[in-house]
PDB file of C-alpha atoms in Angstrom:
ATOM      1  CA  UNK A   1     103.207  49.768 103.486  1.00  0.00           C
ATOM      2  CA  UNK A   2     104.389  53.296 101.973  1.00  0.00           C
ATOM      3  CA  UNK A   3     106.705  55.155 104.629  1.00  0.00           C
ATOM      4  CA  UNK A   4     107.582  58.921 104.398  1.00  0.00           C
ATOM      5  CA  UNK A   5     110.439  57.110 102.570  1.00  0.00           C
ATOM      6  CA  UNK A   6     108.713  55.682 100.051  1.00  0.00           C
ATOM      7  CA  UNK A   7     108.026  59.568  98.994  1.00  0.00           C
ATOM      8  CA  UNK A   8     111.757  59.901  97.555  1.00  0.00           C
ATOM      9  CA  UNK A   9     111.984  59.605  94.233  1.00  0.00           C
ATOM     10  CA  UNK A  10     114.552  57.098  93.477  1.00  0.00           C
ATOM     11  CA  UNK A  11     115.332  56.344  89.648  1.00  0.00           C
ATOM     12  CA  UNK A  12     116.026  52.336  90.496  1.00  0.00           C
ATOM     13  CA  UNK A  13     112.543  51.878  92.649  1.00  0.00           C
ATOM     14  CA  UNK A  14     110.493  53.733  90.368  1.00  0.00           C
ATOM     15  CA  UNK A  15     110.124  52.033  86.774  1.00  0.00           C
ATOM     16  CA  UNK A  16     107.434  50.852  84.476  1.00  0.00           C
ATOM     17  CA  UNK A  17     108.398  48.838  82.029  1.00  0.00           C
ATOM     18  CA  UNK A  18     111.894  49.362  82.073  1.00  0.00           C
ATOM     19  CA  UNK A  19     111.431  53.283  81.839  1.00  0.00           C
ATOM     20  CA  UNK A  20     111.535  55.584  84.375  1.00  0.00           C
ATOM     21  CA  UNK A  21     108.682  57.179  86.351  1.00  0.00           C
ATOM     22  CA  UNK A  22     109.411  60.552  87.286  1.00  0.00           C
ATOM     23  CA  UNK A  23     107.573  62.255  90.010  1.00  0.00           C
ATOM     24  CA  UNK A  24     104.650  64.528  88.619  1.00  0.00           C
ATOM     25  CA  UNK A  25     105.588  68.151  88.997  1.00  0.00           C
ATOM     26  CA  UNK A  26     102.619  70.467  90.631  1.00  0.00           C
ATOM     27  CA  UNK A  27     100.224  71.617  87.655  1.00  0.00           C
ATOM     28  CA  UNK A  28      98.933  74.458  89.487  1.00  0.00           C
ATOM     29  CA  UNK A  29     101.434  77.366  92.176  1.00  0.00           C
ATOM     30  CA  UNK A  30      99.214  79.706  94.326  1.00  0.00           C
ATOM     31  CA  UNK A  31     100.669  83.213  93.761  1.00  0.00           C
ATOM     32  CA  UNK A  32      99.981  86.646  94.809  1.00  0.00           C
ATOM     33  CA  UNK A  33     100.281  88.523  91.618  1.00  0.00           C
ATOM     34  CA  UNK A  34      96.678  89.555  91.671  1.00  0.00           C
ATOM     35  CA  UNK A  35      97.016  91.351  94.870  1.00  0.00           C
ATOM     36  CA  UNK A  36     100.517  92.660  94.424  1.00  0.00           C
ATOM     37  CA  UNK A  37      98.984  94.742  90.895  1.00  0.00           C
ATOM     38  CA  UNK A  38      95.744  95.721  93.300  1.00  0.00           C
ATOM     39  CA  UNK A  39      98.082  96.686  95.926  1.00  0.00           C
ATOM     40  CA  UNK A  40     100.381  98.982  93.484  1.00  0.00           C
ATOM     41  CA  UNK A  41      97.096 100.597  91.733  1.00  0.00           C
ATOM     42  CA  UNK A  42      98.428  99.133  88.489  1.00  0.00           C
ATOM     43  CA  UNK A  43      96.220  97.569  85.682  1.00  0.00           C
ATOM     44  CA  UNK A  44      96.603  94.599  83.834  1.00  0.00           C
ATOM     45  CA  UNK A  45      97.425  96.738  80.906  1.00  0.00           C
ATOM     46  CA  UNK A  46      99.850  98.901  82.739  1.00  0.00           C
ATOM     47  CA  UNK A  47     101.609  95.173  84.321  1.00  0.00           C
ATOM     48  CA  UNK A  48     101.464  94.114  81.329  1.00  0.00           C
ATOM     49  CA  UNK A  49     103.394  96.457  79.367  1.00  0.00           C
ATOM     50  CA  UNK A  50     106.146  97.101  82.341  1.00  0.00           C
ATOM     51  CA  UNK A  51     106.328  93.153  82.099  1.00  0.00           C
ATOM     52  CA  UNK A  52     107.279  92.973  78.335  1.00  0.00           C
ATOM     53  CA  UNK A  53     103.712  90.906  77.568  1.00  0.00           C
ATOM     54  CA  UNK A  54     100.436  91.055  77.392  1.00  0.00           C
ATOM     55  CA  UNK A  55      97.066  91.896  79.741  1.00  0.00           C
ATOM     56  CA  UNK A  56      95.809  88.099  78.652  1.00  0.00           C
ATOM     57  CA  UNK A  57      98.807  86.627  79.613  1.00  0.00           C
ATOM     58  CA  UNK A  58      99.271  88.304  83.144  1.00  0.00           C
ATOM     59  CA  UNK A  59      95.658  87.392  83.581  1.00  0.00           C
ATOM     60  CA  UNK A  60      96.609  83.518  82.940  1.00  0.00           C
ATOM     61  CA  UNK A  61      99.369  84.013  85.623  1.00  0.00           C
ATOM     62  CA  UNK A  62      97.446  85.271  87.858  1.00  0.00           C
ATOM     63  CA  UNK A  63      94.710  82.886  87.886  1.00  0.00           C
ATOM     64  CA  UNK A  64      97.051  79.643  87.474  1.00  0.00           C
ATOM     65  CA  UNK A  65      96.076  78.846  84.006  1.00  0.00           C
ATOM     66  CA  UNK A  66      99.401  79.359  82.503  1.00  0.00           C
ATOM     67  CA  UNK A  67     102.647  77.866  84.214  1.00  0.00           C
ATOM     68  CA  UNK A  68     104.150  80.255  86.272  1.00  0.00           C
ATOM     69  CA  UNK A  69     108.315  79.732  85.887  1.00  0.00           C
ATOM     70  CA  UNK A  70     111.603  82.016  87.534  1.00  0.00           C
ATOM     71  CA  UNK A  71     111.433  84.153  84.300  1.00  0.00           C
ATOM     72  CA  UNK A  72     107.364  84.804  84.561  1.00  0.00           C
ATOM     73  CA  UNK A  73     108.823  85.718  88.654  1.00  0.00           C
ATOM     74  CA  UNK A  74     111.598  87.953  87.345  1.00  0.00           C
ATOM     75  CA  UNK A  75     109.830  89.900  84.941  1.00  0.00           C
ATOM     76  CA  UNK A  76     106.525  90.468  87.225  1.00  0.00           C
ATOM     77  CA  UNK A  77     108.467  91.081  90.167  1.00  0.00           C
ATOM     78  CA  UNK A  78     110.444  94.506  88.696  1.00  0.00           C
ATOM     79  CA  UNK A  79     107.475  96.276  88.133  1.00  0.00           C
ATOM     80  CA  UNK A  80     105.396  95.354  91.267  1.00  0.00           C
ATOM     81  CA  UNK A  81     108.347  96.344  93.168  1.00  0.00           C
ATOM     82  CA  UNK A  82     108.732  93.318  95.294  1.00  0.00           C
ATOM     83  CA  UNK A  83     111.064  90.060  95.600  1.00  0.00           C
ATOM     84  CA  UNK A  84     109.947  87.438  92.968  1.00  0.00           C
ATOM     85  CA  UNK A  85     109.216  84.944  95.840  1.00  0.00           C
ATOM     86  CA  UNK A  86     106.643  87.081  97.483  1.00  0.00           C
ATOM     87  CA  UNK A  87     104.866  86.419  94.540  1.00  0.00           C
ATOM     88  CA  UNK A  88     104.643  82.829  95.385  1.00  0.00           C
ATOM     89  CA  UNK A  89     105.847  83.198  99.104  1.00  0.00           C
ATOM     90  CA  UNK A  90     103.912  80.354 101.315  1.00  0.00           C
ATOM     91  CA  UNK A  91     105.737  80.254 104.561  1.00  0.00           C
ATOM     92  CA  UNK A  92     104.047  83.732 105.334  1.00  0.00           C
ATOM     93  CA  UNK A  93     101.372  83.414 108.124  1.00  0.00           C
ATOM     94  CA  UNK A  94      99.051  85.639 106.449  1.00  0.00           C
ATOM     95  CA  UNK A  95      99.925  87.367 102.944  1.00  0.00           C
ATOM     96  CA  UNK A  96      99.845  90.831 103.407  1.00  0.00           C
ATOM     97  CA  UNK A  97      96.377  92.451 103.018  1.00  0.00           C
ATOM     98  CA  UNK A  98      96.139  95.200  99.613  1.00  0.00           C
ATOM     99  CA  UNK A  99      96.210  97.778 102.742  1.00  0.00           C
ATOM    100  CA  UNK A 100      99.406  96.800 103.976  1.00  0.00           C
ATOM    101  CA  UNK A 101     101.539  96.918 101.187  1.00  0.00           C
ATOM    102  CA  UNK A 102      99.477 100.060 100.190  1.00  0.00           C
ATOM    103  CA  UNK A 103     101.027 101.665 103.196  1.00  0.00           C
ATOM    104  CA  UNK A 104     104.817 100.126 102.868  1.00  0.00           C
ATOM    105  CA  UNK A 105     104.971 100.942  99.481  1.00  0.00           C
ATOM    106  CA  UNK A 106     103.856 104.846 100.545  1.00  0.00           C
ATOM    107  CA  UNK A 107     105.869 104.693 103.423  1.00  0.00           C
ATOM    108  CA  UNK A 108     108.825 103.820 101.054  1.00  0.00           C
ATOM    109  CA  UNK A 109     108.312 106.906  99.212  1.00  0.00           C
ATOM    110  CA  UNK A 110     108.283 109.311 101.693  1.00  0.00           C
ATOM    111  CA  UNK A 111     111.664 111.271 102.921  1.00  0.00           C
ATOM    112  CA  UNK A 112     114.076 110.396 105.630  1.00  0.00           C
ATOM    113  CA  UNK A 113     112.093 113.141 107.577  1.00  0.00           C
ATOM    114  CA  UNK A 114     108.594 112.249 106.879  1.00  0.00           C
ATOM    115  CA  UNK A 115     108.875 108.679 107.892  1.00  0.00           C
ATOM    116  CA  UNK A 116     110.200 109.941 111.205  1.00  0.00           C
ATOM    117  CA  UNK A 117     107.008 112.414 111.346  1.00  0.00           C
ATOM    118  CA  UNK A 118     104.971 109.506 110.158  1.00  0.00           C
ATOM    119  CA  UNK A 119     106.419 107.212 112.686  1.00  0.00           C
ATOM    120  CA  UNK A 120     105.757 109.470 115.514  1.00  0.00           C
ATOM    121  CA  UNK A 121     102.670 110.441 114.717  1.00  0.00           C
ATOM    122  CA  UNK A 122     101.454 106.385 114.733  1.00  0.00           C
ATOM    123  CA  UNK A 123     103.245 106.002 118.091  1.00  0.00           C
ATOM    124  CA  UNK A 124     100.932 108.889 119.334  1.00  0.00           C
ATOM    125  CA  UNK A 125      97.955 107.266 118.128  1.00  0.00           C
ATOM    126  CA  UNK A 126      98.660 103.721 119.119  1.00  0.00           C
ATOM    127  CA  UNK A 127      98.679 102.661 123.401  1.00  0.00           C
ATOM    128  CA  UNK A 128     101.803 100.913 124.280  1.00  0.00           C
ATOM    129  CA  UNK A 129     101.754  96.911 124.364  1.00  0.00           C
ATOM    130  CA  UNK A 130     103.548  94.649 126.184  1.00  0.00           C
ATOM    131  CA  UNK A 131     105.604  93.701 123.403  1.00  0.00           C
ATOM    132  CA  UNK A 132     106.290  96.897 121.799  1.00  0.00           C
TER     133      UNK A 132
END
């Protein structure tokens, strides 16, 4: 009977014909690029080029036909402004909607003093909660 145990990959349990098995890597990494480029207003052309490669290739990426690795993470992740593991992020309850990192990226832009205006200005606008 296979155990959570039996999941480990161990080189002396796992052998076929004298050669070793290894465990099959995952063909296929659900990533974000798609809506990190929508998000930024930038084309596939215009990632692309920022990136060092092509609009085919970034389109490959982003629909999991082409292996994404750390460098494809690295050299997205400059020019979409972001850490390269939000590209790939999965522990996040919900991936931030286009809108929302729309407004952060704005809201990053903006001086010391209109953030503060900004800030107050949504605290006017939104009731109190329990939480807040």
């Amino acid at each position: 009977m296979w155990t959570m145990l039996s999941l480990v990959y161990c080189p002396a349990l796992c052998k076929l014909n004298g050669n070793p098995i290894l465990p099959k890597a995952a063909s296929y990494v659900e990533n974000r690029i798609r809506v990190m480029r929508e998000a930024r207003g930038l084309s596939l052309d215009t990632l692309a080029t920022e990136a060092g490669t092509t609009n085919q290739q970034v389109s490959l990426l982003e629909t999991g036909k082409r292996r994404l690795t750390v460098d494809w993470l690295l050299r997205l992740a400059e020019p979409l402004k972001c850490h390269p593991w939000e590209l790939v992020a999965s522990d996040l309850p919900h991936p931030p909607a286009a809108e929302e990192i729309r407004l952060i990226t704005r809201f990053q832009a903006l001086s010391g003093g209109q953030r503060s205006a900004l800030l107050r200005l949504m605290d006017a606008m939104v009731e109190p909660t329990a939480d807040a």
